Coordinates of C-alpha atoms in Angstrom, one line a residue:
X1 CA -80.1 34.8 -71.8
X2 CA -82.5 32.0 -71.0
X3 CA -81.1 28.8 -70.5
X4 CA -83.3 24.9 -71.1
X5 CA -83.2 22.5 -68.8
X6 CA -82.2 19.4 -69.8
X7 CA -84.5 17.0 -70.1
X8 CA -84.3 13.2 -68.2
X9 CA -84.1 9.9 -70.1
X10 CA -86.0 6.9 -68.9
X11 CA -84.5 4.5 -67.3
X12 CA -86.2 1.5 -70.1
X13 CA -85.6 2.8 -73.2
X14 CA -83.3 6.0 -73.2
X15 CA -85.5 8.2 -74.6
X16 CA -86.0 12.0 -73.1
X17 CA -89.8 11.6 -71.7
X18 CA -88.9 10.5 -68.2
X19 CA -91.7 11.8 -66.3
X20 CA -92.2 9.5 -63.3
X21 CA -89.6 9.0 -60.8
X22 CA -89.4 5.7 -58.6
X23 CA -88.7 6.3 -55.1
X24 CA -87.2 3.2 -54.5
X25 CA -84.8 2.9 -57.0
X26 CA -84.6 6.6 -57.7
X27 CA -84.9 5.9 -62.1
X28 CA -87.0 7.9 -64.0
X29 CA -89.3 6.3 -66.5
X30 CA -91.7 7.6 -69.0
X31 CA -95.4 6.7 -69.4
X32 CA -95.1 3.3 -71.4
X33 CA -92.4 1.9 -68.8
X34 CA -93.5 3.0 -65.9
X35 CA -96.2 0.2 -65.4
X36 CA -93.7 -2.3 -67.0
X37 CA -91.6 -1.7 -63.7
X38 CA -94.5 -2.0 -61.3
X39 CA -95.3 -5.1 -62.9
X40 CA -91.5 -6.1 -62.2
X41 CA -91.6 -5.4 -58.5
X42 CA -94.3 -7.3 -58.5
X43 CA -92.9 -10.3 -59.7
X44 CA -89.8 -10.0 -57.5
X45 CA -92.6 -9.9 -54.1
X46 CA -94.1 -13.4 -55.8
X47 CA -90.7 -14.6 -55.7
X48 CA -90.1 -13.6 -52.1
X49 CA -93.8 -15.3 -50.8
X50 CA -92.4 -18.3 -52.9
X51 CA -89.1 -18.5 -50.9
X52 CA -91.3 -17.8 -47.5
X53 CA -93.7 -20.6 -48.3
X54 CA -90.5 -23.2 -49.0
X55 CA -88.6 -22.0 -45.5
X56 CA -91.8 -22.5 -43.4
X57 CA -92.1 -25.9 -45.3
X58 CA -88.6 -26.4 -43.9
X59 CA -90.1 -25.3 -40.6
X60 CA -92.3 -28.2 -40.5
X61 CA -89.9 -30.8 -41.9
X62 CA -87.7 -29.5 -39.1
X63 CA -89.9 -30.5 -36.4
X64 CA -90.9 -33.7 -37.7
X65 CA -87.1 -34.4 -37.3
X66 CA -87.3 -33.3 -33.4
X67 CA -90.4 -35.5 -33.2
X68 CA -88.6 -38.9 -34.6
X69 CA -85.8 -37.8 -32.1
X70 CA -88.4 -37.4 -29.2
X71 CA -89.7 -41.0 -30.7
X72 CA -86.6 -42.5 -30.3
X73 CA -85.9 -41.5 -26.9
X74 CA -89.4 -42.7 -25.5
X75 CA -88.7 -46.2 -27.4
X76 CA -85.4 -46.2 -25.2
X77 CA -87.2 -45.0 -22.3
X78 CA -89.6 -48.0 -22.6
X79 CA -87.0 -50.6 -23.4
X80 CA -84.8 -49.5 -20.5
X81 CA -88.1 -49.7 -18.7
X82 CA -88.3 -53.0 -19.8
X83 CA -85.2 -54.0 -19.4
X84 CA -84.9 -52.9 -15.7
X85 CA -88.5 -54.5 -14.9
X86 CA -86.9 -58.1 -16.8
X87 CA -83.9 -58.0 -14.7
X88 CA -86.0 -57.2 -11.2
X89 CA -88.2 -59.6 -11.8
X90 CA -85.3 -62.5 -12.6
X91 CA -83.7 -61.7 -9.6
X92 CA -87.0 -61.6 -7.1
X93 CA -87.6 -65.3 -8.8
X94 CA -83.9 -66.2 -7.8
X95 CA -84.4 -65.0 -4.4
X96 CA -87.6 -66.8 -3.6
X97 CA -86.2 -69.9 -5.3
X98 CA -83.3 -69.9 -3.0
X99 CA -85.6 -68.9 0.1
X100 CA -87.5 -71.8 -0.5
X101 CA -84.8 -74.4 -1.0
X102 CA -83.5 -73.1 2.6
X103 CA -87.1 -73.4 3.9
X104 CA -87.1 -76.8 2.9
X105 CA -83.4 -77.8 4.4
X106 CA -84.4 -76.2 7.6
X107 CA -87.7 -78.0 7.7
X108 CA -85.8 -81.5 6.6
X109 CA -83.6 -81.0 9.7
X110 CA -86.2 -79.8 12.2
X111 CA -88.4 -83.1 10.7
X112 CA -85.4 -85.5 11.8
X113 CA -85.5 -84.0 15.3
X114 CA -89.3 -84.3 15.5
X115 CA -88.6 -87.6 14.8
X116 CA -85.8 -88.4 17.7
X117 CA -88.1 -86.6 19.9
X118 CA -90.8 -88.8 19.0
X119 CA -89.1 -91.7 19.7
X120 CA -87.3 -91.2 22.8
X121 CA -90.4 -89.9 24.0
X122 CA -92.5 -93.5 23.3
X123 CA -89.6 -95.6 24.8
X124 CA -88.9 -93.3 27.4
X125 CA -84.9 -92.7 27.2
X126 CA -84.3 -89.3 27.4
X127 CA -81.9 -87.3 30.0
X128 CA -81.1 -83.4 30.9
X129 CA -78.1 -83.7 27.9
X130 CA -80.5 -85.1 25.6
X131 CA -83.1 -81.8 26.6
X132 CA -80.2 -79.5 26.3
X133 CA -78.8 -81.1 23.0
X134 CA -82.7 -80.5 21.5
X135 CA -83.4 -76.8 22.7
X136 CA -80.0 -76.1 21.0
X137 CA -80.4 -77.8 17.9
X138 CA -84.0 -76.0 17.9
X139 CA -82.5 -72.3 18.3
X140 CA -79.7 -73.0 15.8
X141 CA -82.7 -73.4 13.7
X142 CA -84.6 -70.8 14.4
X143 CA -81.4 -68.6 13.5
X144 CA -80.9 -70.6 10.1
X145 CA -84.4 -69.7 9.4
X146 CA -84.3 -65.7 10.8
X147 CA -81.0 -64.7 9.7
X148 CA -80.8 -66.2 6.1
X149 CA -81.1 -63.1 4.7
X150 CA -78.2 -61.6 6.6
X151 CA -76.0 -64.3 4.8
X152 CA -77.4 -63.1 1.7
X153 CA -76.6 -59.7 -0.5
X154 CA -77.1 -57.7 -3.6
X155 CA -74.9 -56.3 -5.7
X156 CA -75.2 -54.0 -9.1
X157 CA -72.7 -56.0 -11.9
X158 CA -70.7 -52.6 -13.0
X159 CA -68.6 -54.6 -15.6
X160 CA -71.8 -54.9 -17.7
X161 CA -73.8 -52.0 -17.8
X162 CA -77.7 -52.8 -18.0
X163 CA -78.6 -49.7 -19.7
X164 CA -76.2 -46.5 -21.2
X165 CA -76.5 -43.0 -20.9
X166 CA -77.8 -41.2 -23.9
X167 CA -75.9 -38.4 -25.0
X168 CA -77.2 -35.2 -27.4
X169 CA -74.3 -34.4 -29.6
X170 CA -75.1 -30.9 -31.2
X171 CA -74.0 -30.2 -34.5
X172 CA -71.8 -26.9 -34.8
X173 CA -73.4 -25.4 -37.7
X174 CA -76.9 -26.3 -36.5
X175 CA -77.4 -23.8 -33.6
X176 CA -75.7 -20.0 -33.6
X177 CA -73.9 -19.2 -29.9
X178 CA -76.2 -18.5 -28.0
X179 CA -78.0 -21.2 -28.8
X180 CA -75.5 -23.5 -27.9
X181 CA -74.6 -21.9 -25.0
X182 CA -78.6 -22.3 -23.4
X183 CA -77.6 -25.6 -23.7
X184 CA -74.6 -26.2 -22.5
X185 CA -75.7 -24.3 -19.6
X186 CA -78.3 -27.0 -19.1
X187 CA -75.7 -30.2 -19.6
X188 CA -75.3 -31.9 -16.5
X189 CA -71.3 -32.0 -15.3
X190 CA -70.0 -35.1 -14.4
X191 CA -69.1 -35.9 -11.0
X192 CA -65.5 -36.9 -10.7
X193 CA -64.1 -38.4 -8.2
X194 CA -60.6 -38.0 -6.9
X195 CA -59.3 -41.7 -7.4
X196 CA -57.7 -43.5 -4.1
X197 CA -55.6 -45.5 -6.0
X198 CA -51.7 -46.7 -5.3
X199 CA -49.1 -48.6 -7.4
X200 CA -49.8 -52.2 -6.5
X201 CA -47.5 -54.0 -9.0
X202 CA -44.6 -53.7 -11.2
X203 CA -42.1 -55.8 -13.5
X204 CA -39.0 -56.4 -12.7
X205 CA -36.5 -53.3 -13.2
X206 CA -38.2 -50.9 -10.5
X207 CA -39.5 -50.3 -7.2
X208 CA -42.8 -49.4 -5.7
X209 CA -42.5 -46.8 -2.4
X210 CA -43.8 -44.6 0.0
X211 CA -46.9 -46.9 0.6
X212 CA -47.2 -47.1 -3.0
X213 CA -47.4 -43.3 -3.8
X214 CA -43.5 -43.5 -5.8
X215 CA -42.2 -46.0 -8.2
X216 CA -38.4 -45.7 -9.3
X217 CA -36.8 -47.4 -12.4
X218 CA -33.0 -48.7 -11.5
X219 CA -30.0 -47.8 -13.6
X220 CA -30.8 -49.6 -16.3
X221 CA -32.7 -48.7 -19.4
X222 CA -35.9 -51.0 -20.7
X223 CA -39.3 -51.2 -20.1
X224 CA -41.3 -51.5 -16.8
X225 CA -44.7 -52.0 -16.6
X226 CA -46.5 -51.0 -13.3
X227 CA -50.3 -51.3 -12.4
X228 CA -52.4 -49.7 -9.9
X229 CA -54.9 -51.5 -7.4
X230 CA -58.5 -50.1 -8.3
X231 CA -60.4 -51.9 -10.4
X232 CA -62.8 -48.6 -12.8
X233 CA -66.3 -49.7 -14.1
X234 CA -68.6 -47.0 -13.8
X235 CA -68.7 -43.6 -12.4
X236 CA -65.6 -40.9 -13.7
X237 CA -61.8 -40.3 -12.0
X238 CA -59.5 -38.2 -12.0
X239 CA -55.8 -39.2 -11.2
X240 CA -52.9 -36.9 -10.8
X241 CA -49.3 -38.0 -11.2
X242 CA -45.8 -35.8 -10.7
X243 CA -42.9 -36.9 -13.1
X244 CA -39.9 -35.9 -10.5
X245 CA -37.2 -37.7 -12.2
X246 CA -36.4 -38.0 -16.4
X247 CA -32.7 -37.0 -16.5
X248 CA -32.8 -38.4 -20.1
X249 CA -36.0 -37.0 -21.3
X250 CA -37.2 -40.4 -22.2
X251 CA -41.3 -40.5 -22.6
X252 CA -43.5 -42.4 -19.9
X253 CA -46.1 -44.0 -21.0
X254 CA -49.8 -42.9 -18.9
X255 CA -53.1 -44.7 -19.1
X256 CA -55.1 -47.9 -18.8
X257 CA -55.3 -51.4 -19.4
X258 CA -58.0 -54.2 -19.1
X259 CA -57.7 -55.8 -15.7
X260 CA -57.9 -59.6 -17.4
X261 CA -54.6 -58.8 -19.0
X262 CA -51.6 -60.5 -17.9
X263 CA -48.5 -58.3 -16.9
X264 CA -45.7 -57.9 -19.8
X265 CA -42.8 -56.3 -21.0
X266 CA -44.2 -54.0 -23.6
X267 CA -47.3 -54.0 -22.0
X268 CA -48.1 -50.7 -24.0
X269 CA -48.6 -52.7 -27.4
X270 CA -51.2 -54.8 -25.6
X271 CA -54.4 -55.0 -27.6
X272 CA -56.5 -53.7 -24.5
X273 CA -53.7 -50.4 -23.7
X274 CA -54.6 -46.7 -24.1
X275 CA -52.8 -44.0 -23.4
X276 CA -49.8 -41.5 -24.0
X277 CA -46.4 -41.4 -24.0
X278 CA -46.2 -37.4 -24.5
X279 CA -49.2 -35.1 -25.7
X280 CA -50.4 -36.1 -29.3
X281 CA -48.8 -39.0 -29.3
X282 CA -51.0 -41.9 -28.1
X283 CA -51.6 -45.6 -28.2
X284 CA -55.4 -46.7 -28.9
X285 CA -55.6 -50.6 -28.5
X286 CA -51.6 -51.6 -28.2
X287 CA -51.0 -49.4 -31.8
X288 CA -48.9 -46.3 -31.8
X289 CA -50.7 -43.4 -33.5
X290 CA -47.3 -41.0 -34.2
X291 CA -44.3 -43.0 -35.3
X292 CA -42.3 -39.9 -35.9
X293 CA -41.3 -39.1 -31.8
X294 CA -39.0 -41.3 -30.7
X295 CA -38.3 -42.6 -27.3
X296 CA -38.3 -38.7 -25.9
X297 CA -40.4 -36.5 -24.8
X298 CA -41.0 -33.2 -27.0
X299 CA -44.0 -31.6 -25.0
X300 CA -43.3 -32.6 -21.2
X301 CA -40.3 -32.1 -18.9
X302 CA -39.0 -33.0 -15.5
X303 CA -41.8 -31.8 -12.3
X304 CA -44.6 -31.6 -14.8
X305 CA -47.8 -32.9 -13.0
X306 CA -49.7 -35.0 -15.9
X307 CA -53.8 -35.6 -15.2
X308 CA -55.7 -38.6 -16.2
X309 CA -59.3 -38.9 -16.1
X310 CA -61.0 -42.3 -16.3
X311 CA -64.7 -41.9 -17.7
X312 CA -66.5 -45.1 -17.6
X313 CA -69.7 -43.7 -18.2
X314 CA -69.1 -42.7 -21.9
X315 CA -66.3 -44.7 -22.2
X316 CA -63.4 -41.8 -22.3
X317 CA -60.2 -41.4 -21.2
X318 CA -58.7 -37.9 -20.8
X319 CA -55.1 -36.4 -20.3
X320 CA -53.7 -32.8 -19.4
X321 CA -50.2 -31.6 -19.2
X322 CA -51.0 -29.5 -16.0
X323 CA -47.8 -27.0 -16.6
X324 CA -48.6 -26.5 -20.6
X325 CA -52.5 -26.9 -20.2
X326 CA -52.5 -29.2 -23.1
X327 CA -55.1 -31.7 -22.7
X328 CA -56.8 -34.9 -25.1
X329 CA -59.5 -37.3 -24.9
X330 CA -59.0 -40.7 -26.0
X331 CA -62.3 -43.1 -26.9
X332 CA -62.2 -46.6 -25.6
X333 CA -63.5 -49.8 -27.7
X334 CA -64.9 -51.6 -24.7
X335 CA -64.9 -54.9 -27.0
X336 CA -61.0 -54.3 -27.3
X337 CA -60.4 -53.0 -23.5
X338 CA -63.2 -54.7 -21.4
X339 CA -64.3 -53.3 -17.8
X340 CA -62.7 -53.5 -14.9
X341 CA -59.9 -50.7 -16.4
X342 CA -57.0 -50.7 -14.5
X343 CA -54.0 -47.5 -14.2
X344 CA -51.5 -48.9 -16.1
X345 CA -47.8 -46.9 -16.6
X346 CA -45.0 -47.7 -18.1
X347 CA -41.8 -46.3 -17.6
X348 CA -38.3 -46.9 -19.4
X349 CA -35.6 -44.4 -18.6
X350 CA -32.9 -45.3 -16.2
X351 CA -33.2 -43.3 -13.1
X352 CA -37.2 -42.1 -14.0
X353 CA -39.3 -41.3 -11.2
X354 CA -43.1 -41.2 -10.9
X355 CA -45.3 -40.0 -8.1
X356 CA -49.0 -40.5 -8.2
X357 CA -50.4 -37.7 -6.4
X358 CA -53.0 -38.9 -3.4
X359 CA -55.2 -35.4 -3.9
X360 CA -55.5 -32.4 -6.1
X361 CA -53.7 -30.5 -3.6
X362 CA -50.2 -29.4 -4.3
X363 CA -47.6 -26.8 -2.9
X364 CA -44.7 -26.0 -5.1
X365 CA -41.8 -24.2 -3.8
X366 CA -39.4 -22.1 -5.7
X367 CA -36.0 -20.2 -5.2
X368 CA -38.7 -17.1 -6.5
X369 CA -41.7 -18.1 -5.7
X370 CA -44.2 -20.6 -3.4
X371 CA -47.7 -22.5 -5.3
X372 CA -50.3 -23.4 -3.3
X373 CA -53.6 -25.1 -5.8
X374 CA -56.3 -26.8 -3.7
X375 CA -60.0 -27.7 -4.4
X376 CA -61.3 -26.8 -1.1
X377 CA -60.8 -25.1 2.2
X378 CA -59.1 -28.0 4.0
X379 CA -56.5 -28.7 1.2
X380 CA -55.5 -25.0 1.5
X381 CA -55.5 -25.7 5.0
X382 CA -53.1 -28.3 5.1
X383 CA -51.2 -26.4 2.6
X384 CA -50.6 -23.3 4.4
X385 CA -49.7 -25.7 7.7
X386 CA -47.2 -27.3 5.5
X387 CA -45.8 -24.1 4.1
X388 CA -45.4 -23.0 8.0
X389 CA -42.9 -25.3 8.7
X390 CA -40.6 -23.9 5.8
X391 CA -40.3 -20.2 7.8
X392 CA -37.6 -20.3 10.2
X393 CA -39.0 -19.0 13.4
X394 CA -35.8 -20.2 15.6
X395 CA -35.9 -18.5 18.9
X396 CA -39.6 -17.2 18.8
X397 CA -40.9 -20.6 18.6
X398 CA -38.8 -22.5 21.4
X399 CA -39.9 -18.8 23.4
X400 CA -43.5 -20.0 22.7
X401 CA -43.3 -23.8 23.7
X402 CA -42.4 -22.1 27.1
X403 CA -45.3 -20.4 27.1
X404 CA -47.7 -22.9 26.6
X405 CA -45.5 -25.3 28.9
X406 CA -43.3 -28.0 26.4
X407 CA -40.2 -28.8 27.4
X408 CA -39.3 -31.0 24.9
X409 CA -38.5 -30.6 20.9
X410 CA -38.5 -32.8 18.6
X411 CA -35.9 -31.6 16.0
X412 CA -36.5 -33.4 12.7
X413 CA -33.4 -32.5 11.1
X414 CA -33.5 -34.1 7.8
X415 CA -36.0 -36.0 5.7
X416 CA -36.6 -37.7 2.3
X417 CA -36.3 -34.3 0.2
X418 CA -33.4 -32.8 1.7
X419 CA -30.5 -33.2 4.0
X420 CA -30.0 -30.0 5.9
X421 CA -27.7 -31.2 8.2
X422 CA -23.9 -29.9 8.1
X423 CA -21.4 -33.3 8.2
X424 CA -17.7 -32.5 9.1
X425 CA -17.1 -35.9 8.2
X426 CA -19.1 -36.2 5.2
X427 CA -19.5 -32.6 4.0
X428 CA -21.0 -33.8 0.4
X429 CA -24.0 -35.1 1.9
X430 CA -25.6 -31.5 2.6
X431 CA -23.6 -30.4 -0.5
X432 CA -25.5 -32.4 -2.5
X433 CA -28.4 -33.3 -0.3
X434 CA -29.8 -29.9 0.9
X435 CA -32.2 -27.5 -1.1
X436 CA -29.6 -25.7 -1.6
X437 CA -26.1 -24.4 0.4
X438 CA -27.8 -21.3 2.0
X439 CA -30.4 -23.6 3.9
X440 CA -28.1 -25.7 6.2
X441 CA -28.0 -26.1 9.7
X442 CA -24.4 -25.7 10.3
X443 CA -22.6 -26.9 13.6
X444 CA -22.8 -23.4 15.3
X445 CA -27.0 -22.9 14.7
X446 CA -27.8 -26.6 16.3
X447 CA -25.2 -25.7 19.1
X448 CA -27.0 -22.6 19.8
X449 CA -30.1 -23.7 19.0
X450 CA -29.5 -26.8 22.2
X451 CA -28.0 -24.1 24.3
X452 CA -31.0 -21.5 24.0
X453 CA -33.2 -24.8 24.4
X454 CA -31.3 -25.7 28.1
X455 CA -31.7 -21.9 28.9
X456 CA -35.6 -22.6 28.4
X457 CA -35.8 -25.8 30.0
X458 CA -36.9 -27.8 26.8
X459 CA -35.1 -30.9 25.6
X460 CA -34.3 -30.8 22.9
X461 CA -34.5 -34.8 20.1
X462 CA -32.6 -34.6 17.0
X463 CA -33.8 -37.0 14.7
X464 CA -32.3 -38.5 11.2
X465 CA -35.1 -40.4 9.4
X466 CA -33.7 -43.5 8.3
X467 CA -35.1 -43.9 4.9
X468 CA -34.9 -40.1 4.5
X469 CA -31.4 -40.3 5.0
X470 CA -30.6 -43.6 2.8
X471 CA -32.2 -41.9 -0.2
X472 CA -30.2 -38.9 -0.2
X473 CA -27.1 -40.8 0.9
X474 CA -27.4 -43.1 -2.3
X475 CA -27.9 -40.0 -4.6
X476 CA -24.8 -38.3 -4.2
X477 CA -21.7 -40.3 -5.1
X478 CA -20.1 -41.1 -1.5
X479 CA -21.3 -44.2 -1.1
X480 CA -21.2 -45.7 -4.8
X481 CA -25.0 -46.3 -4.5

């Protein structure tokens, strides 16, 4: 039996005549439609040259944008310009100006000596001390004339910066990665300078030591404010400090302070102080920005090393927990915190100790494990000469100094951060002194150790290092200290 293929509808108006399939959108429509749905994509490809003709508008408007920032930056080029060629010129006028007035004083005085000369000449009463009193008045002078300039000297005023960096902040949604990425390549890193600074000064209630690398609060708890020497106005710094001792947790409080302002005892609510007293919780001008903390810290412990970074340049401070790589930026109102900056801590737990680190070099050693972190070859140098002296060698090494002809050791048996030394007397003080009780020198090792010495010839110098020995004396409870 023959069977009827069923007929298709179109797609417009349902009826059975289909006859002309689209290949885009695959419907089928019959003869009256089918030029209706050309006439729709027609329409739609109007729509699209519309929306192409608005974007490259956009285009254009885009660029003028670029050229009024371009416009900007040559005005500021120009006024710097300006400004640069105003303040040359001021000080080449101040320069002559004072040249001549020591032009004139010089020719005042060498007009009065004429004169002298003049008339001792006419009445003829002159000596040998009157020749030798005028050749030396006429070669002092001659060097007040020559060497004014050596007297004289230029300096750039960093407090007051003549002109300020410009800086492009890109918006996030205005460029996709890899845009942003050409230019951050192209950004220019700052060059930061590993800050020689010391504790200088401190309130009452602590002490500043080790050439002012360590300051100690006493046993008492309340605030102590301690400043550092260097004055910052320009340029960027980087300053690293080691908390060694919070046995209360309490926070310390790490940042700056304008230089003009007077030493107090909350120092920290100063109108000119920024800083922190624990990550995400800051001070900007003297005001606490998180109220909720406390007195102790919640993000940093005992041995963390905190960084500071001073940016005068853009006017930035910034900090990092070293340990928990947490790190922050603060801005600085420079109306509120004028230049010279100045490191300014503060520090209220009894018993807290803080250690500004002179370099980015450090060597932490553990009961598991030894750290060595250094910026360059010579700090792992002096790391890795430092970490030497921790392996016991004993014998081999008094063998060697035989070798190379010593005979004499110098045996520097205990130091600030440890007392190694066995005391039958006063057993506590390696008890409680020493790393810990395996690494002792008991009174059998240094009796062997001076007898091999004699065998070798070498003499042998045991020293105690006074101050070494006074610090760990006063932490354990012997002495009452």
């Amino acid at each position: 039996m023959t069977s009827v293929a069923a007929k298709t509808s179109c797609a417009t108006c349902g009826k059975g005549a289909g006859l002309f399939k689209c290949e885009g959108c695959t419907q089928t429509f019959c003869t009256n439609h089918v030029t209706e749905h050309r006439q729709t994509l027609h329409h739609q490809v109007d729509e699209i040259i519309i929306d192409y003709d608005n974007l490259h508008k956009k285009i254009i408007e885009t660029k003028d944008q670029s050229n009024s920032l371009i416009k900007y930056i040559d005005e500021w080029e120009q006024k710097s310009i300006v400004k640069i060629q105003h303040m040359a010129e001021e000080t080449r006028q101040k320069i002559v100006e004072l040249s001549d007035i020591h032009k004139r004083t010089v020719s005042q005085e060498l007009n009065l000596l004429t004169e002298r000369i003049k008339k001792a000449r006419v009445e003829d009463d002159f000596f040998e001390t009157d020749l030798i009193d005028w050749i030396s008045t006429l070669n002092k002078l001659t060097d007040k004339l020559m060497n004014v300039s050596l007297s004289n000297s230029i300096k750039e005023d960093q407090s007051a910066p003549l002109i300020y960096q410009l800086k492009l902040v890109i918006t996030s949604s205005t460029f996709d990665d890899k845009d942003k990425d050409m230019f951050q390549y192209h950004e220019t890193e700052p060059q930061i300078a590993t800050s020689g600074d010391i504790f200088e000064h401190c309130s009452s209630g602590a002490n500043i030591e080790d050439h002012g690398q360590l300051v100690e609060h006493s046993d008492s708890d309340y605030t102590v404010e301690v400043r550092g020497k260097i004055g910052y106005s320009s340029g960027t710094h980087r300053l690293r400090f080691q908390i060694e001792k919070n046995p209360r947790g309490t926070w310390i409080f790490f940042g700056i302070i304008s230089k003009s302002q007077p030493m107090q005892k909350y120092s920290y609510e100063s109108s000119s102080a920024y800083g922190w007293v624990d990550y995400n919780d800051y001070f900007l001008n003297g005001v606490r920005q998180n109220h909720e903390t406390g007195i102790l810290f919640h993000h940093t412990i005992e041995n963390d090393i905190i960084a500071l970074v001073f940016d005068c340049t853009n006017r930035k401070i910034y900090y990092t927990n070293v340990r928990s790589q947490k790190s922050q930026q603060l801005n600085i109102d420079i109306n509120k915190c004028p230049f010279p900056w100045q490191l300014h801590i503060n520090i209220y737990g009894r018993r807290d100790c803080v250690r500004l680190l002179s370099a980015i070099n450090t060597l932490v050693v553990k009961s598991n494990h030894t750290a060595l972190n250094a910026l360059s070859v010579w700090g792992a140098l002096r790391g890795l000469e430092t970490f030497n002296q921790l392996i016991y060698v004993g014998n081999d090494f008094l063998e060697a100094m035989v070798q190379s002809k010593m005979n004499a050791f110098h045996f520097h048996i205990v130091d600030g951060q440890s007392f190694p030394d066995e005391s039958r007397t006063y057993p506590e003080l390696s008890d409680k002194g020493a790393y810990n009780k395996q690494d002792i020198y008991s009174q059998a090792d240094i009796a062997d150790l001076i007898e091999f010495s004699r065998q070798c010839d070498i003499r042998v110098l045991i020293e105690f290092d006074s101050s070494g020995t006074t610090n760990q004396m006063s932490e354990s409870a012997l002495f009452g200290l």
